[in-house]
Coordinates of C-alpha atoms and ligand atoms in Angstrom, one line a residue:
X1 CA 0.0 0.0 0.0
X2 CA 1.6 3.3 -1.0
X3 CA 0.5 4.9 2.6
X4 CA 2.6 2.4 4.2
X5 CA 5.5 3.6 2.7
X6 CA 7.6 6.1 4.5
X7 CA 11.1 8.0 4.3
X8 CA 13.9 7.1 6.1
X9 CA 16.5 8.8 5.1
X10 CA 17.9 12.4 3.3
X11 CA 20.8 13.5 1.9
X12 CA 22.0 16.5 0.9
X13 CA 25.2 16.3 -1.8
X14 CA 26.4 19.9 -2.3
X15 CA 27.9 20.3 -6.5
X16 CA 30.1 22.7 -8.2
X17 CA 29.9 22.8 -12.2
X18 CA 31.1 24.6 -14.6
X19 CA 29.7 28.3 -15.7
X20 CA 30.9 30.3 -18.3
X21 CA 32.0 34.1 -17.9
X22 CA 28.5 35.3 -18.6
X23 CA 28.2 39.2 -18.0
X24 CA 24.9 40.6 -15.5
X25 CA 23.9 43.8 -14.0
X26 CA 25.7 42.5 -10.8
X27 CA 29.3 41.5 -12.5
X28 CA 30.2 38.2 -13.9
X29 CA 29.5 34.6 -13.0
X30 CA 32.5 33.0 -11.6
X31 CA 33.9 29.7 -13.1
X32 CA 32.0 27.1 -10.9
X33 CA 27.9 27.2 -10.2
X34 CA 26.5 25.7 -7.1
X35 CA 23.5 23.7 -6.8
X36 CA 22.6 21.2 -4.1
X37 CA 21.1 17.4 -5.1
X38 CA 18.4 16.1 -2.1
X39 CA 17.7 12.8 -2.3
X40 CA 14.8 11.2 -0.3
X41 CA 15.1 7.1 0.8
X42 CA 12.0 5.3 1.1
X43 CA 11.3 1.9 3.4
X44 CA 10.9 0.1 0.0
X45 CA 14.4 1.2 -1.5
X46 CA 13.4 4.0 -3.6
X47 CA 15.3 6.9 -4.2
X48 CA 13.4 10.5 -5.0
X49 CA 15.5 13.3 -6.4
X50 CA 15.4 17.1 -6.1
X51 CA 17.7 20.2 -7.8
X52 CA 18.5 23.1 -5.7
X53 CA 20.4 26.2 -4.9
X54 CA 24.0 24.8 -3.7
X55 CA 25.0 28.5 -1.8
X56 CA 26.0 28.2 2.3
X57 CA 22.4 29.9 3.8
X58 CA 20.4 27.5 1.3
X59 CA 22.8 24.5 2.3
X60 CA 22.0 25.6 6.6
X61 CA 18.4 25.7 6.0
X62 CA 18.2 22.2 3.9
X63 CA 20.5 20.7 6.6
X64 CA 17.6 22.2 9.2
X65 CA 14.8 20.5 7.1
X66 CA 16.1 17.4 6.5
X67 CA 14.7 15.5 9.8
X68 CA 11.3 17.1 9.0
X69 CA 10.0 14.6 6.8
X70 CA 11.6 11.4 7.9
X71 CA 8.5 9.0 8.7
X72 CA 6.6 11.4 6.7
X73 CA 4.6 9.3 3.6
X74 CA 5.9 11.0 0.1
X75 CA 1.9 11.8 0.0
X76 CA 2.1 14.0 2.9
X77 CA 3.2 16.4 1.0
X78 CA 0.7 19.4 3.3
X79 CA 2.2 17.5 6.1
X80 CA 5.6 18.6 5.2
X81 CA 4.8 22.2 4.3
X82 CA 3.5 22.5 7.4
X83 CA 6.3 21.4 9.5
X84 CA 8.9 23.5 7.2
X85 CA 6.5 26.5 7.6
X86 CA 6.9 26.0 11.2
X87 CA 10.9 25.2 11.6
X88 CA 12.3 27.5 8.5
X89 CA 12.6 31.0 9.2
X90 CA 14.4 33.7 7.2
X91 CA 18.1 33.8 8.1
X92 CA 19.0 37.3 9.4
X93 CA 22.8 38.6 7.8
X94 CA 22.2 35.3 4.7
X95 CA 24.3 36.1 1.7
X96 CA 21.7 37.8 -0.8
X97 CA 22.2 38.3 -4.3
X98 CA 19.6 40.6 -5.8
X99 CA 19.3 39.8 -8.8
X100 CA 18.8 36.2 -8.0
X101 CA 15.4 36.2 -5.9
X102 CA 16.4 32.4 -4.9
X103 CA 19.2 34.1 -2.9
X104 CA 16.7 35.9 -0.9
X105 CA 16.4 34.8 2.8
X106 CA 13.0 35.9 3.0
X107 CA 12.2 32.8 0.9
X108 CA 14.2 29.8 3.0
X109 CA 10.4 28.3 3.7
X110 CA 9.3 28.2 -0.2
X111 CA 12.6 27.2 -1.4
X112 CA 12.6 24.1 1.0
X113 CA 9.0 23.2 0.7
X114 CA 9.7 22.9 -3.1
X115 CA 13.1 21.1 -3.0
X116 CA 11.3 18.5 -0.9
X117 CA 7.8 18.3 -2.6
X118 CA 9.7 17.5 -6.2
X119 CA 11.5 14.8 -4.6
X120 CA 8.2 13.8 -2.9
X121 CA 6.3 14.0 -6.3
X122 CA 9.1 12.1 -7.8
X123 CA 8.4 9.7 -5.2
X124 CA 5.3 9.8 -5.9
X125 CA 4.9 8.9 -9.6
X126 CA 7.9 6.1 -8.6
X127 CA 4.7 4.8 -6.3
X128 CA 2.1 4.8 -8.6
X129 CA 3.8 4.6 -11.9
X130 CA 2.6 7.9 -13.4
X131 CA 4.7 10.8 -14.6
X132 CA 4.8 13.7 -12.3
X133 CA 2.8 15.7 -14.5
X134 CA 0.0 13.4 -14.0
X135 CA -0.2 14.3 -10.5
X136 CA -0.1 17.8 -11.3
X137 CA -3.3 17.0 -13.5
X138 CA -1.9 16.1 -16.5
X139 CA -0.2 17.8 -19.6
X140 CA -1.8 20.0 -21.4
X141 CA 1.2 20.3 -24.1
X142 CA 3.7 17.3 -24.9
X143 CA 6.8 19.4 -24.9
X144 CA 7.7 22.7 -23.1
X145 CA 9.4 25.6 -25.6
X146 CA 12.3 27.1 -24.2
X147 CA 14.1 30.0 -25.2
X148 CA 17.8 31.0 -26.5
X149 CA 19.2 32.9 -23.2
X150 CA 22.0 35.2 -24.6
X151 CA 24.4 36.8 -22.5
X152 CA 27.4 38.9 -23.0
X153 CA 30.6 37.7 -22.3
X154 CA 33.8 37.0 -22.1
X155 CA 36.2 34.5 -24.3
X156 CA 37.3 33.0 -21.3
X157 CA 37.7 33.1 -17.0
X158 CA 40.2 35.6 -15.7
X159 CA 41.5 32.7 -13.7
X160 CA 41.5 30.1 -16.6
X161 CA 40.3 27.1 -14.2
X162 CA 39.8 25.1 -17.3
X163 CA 40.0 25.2 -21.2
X164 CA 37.7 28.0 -22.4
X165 CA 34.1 26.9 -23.8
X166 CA 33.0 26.9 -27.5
X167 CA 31.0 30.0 -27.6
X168 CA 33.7 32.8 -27.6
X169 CA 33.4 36.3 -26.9
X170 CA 30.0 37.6 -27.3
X171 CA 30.3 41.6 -26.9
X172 CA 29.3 43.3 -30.3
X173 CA 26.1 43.0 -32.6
X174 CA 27.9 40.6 -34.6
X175 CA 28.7 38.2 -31.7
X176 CA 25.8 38.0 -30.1
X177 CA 23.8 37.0 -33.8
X178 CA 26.1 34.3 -34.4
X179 CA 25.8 33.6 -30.2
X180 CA 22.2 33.5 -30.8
X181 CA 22.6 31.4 -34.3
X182 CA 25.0 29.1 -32.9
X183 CA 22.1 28.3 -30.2
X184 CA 19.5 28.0 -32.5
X185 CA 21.1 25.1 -34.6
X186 CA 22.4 23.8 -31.6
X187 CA 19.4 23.5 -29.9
X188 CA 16.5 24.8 -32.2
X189 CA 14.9 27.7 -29.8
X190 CA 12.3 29.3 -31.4
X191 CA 12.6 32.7 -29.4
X192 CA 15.6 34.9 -27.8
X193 CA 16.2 36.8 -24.9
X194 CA 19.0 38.9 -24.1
X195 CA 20.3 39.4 -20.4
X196 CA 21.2 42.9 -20.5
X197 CA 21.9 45.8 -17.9
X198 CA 25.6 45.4 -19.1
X199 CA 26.7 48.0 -21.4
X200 CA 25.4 51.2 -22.5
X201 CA 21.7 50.8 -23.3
X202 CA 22.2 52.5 -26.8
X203 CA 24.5 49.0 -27.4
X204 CA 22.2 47.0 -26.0
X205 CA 19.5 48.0 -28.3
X206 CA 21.8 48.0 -31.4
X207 CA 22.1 44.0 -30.5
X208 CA 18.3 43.7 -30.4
X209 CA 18.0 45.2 -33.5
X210 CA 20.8 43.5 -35.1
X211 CA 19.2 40.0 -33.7
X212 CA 15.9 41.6 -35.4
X213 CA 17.2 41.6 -38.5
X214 CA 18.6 38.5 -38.3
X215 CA 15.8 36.4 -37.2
X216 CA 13.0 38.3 -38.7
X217 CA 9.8 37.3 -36.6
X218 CA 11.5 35.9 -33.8
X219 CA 9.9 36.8 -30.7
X220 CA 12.6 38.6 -28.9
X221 CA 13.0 39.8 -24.9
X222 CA 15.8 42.1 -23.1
X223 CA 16.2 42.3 -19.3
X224 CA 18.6 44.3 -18.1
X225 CA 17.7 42.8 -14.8
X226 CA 16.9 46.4 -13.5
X227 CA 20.1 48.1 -14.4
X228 CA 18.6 51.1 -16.1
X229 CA 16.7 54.3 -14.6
X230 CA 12.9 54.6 -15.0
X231 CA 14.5 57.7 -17.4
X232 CA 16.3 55.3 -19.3
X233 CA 13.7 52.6 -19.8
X234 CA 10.9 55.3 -20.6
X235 CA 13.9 56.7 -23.7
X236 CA 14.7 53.0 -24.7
X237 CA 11.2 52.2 -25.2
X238 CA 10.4 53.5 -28.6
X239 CA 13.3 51.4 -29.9
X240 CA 12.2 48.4 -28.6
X241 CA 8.4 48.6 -29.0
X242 CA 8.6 47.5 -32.2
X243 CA 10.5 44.7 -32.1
X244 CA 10.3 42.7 -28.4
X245 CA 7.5 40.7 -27.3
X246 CA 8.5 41.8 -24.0
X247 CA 10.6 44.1 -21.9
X248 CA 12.1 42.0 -18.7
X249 CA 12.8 44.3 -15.7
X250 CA 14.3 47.3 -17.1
X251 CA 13.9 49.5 -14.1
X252 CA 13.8 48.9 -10.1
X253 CA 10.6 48.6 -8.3
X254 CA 7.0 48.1 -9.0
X255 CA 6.8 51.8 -8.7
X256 CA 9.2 52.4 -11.6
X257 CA 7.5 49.2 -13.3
X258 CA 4.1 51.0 -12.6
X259 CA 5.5 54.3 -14.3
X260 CA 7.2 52.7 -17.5
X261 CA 4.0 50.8 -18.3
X262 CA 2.6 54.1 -19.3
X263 CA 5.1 54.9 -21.9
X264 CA 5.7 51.9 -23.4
X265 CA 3.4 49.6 -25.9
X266 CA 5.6 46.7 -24.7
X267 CA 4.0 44.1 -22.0
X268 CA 6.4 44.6 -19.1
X269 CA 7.6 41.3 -17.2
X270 CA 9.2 40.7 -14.5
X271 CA 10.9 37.7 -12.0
X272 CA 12.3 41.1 -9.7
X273 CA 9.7 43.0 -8.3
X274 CA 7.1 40.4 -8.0
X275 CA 8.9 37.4 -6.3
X276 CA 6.1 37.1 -3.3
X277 CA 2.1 36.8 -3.0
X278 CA 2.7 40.5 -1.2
X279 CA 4.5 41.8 -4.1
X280 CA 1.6 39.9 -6.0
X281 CA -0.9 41.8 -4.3
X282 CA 0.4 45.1 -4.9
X283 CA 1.7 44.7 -8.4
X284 CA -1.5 44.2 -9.5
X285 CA -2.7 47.2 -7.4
X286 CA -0.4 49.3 -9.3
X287 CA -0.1 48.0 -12.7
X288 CA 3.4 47.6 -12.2
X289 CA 3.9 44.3 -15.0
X290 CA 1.8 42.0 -17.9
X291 CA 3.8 38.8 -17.8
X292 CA 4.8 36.8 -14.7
X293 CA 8.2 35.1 -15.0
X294 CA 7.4 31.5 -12.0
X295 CA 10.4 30.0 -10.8
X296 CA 9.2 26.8 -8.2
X297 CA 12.5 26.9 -7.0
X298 CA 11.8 29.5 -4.8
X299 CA 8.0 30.2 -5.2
X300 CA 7.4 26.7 -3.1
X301 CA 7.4 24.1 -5.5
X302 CA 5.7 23.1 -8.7
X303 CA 1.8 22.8 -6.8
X304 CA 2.3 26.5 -5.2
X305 CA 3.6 27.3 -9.2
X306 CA 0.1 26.0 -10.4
X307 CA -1.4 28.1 -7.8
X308 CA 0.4 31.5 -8.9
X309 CA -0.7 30.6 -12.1
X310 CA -3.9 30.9 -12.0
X311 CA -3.8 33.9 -9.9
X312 CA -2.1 35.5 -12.9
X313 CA -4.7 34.4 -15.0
X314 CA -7.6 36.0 -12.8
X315 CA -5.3 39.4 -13.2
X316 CA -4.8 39.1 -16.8
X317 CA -1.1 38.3 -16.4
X318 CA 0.6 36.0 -19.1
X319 CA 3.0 33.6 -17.8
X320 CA 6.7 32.7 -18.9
X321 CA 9.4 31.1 -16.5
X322 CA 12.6 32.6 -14.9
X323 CA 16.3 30.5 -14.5
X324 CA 19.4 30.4 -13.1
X325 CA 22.5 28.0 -13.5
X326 CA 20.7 24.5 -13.5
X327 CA 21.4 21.0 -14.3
X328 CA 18.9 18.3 -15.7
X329 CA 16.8 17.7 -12.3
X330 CA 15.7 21.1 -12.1
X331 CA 14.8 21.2 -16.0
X332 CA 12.7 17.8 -16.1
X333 CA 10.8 19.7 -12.6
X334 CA 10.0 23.2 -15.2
X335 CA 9.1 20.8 -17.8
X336 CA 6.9 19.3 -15.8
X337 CA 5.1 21.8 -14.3
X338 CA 4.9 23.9 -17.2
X339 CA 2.9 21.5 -19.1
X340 CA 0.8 21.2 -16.5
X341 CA -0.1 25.5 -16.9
X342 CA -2.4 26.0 -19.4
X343 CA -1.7 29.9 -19.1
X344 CA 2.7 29.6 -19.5
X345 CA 2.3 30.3 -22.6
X346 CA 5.6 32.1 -23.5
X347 CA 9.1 29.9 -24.1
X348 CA 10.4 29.5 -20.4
X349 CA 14.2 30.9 -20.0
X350 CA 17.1 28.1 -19.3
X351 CA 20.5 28.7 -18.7
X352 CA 20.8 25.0 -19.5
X353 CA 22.8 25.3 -23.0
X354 CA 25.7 27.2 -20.8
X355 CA 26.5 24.1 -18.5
X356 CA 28.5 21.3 -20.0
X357 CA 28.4 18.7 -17.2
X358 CA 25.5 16.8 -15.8
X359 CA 24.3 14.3 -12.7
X360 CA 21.6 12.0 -14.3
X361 CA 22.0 9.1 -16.2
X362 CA 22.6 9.5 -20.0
X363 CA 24.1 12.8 -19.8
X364 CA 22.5 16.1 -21.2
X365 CA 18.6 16.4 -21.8
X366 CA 17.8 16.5 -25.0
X367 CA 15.9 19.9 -27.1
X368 CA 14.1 18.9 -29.7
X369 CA 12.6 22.1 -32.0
X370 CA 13.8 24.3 -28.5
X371 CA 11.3 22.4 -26.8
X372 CA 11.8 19.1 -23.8
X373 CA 9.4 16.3 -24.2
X374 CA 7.5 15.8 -21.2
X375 CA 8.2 12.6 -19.8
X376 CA 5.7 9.7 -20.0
X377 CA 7.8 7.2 -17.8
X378 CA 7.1 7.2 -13.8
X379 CA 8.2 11.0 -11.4
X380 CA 10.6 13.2 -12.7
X381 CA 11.5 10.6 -15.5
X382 CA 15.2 11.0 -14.7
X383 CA 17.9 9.2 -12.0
X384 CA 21.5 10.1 -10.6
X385 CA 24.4 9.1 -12.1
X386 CA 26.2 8.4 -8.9
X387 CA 29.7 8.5 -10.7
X388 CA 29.2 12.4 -11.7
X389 CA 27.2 13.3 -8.6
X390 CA 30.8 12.0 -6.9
X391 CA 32.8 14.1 -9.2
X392 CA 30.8 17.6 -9.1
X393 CA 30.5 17.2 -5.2
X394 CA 34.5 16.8 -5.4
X395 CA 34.5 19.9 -7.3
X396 CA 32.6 21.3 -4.9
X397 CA 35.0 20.3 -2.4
X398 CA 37.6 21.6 -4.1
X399 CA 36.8 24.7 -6.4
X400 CA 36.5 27.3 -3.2
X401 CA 33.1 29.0 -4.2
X402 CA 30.9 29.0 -1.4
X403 CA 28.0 32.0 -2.1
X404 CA 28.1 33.5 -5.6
X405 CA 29.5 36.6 -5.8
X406 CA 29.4 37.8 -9.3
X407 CA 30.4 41.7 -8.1
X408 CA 34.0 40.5 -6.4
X409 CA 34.5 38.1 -9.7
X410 CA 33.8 41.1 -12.4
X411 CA 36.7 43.3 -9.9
X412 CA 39.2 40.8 -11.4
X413 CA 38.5 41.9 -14.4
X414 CA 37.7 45.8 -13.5
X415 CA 39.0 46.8 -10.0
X416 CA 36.9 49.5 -10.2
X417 CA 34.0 48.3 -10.9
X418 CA 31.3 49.7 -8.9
X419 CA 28.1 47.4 -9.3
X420 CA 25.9 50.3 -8.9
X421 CA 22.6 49.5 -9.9
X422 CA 20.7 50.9 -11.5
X423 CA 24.1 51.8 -13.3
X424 CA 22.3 53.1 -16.4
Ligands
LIG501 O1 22.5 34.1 -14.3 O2 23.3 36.1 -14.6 C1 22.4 35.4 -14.4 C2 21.0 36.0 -14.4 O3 21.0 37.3 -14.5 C3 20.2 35.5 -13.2 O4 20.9 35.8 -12.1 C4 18.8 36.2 -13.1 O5 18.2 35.8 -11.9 O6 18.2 34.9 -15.1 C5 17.8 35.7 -14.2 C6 16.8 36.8 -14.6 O7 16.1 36.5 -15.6 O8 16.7 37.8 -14.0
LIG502 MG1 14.9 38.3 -15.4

């Protein structure tokens, strides 16, 4: 009987992969990502698997979770939420990124609750032999679309860890169309966004207009992650009215967000200034945004992400999904979930095609058209290879990145780099 079954046991396996030198509003990601695998044992032998953030507050919290569900049914999954809701509080003086609303402290509770009900719902579908999906009510679309995520950058790390990756600099117009092309056939994405907030917004445009021109009818995005002034984003506008199909968090604050909306035909969207129900609330108040950018990784799991979605649906919000540095647990859990969203209609974002190395079993997910085929065989449809989950903990181990700090790794390159924001 699937009640019967219970957990026993939880580990926690901090990893460090490879990232390339991709350029942000903060600075520049540093050679080596951090995520953490959870893996929950069952009294029968089975093994339910989870992808989260890897940083030292996130790594404190999990280890403060981890009792919570042992003897807990994978089924029990209010059970759990309750009990984290309960133990996990913010952590006063965490390590916060800002433009990374899973660094937020604020969030420990949501980020636990979902690390633990995907490996529950893994479980789950393990149990009854369905597809996580079908516990989330079914698909409503056999493949998620994805989008190309472009991103300035460098040739190679300052520190040259390891051999530089394929993609090359990616600074001018002409490098970031043959970024974007090289994705495209590598891949087959049938949209583009460019993470901005980098260089001069009149560059920045030029780029979107060059990648215009070369994709004609592309649907294209920019966030500049809320590098530039509400004076900025109102002048950039015009230029990019006619050719985005939205603008990502130009400018801080639903307040600024509110204000831009005005002067722009574009549907604002944002993963910044609406990252909790409270933010929800008064976004929609305001008229801050248009599209919704869900991550479950830190709004509490792929249930609550179903939840948000239909709240954006009763405020006329479309839906597309936010990433960060991820590996092939976390993608099969936003391909599950977004076929389960009627409403997520726009190509989630991935920072999949920059990571090299995986931890499941037959390597690198698979992008067929730009799009991951939702899986048909029982939970998340994919296992641990425990040979590379041994290696990328070692690099963990080894590689000396606790918290990402993408401000002190751009001061390498720039000791005077200021990471004011907004900067433009
Ligand atoms: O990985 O540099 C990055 C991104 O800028 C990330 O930190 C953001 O959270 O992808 C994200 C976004 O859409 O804002
Ligand atoms: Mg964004």
């Amino acid at each position: 009987m699937p009640r019967q079954i219970s957990i026993t046991q939880v580990r926690i396996t901090p990893i460090a992969f490879r990232d390339g030198p991709l350029l942000n509003a903060a600075g520049i990601h540093e050679p080596w990502a951090l995520r953490a695998i959870v893996e929950l044992e069952t009294s029968d032998g089975r093994v339910g698997i989870s992808e989260t953030y890897g940083d030292e507050p996130m790594l404190r919290v999990l280890d403060q979770a981890k009792d919570l569900v042992i003897g807990l049914s994978p089924f029990d999954l209010n059970q759990m939420e309750e009990r984290v809701r309960a133990t996990i509080k913010a952590t006063p003086g965490a390590v916060e990124f800002e433009l990374a609303p899973g660094s937020h402290a604020a969030k420990n509770a949501p980020k636990v609750i979902s690390t633990l009900e995907v490996a529950m719902l893994d479980l789950q579908g393990q149990i009854i032999g369905a597809p996580v999906v079908d516990l989330l009510g079914g698909k409503v679309r056999d493949a998620v679309p994805y989008s190309a995520y472009l991103f300035f950058k460098y040739a190679e790390h300052i520190d040259k860890p390891y051999a530089p990756d394929a993609w090359g600099e990616g600074i001018s117009p002409e490098q970031i169309v043959a970024q974007a092309q090289r994705m495209i056939d590598l891949y087959g994405f049938q949209s583009i966004k460019l993470k901005g907030g980098v260089f001069e917004p009149a560059h920045e445009i030029a780029c979107m207009q060059a990648l215009a021109k070369a994709f004609p009818g592309m649907p294209l995005r920019l966030d500049p992650n809320a590098n530039w002034t509400l004076e900025t984003s109102i002048k950039a506008a015009p230029a990019l009215d006619e050719i985005l199909e939205y603008y990502e968090d130009p400018c801080p604050g639903l307040e600024g967000m509110a204000e831009l909306q005005k002067h722009t035909k574009l549907p604002l969207a944002t993963n910044m200034v609406i990252t909790t129900m409270d933010d929800f609330r008064r976004g929609c108040n305001m008229g801050s945004i248009k599209v919704l950018l869900s991550d479950h990784h830190y709004w509490g799991g792929l249930r609550a992400t179903q939840t948000l979605a239909r709240m954006a649906k009763l405020w006329g919000f479309g839906m597309s999904m936010h990433s960060n540095s991820h590996l092939g647990i976390s993608l099969m859990a936003m391909t599950h979930v977004a076929a389960s969203v009627p409403n997520l209609t726009y190509a989630c974002d991935t920072h999949y095609p920059w990571q090299e190395e995986e931890v499941i079993k037959g390597g690198r997910v698979v992008f067929d058209n730009g799009s991951v085929r939702v899986p048909t065989t029982p939970g998340l449809g994919v296992e641990l290879d425990r040979e590379k989950l041994a290696e990328l903990h070692e690099q963990y181990l080894t590689c000396g990145v606790r918290n990402r700090d993408d401000l002190t790794q751009m001061r390498k390159y720039q000791p005077d780099f200021t990471g004011k924001n907004p900067r433009f």
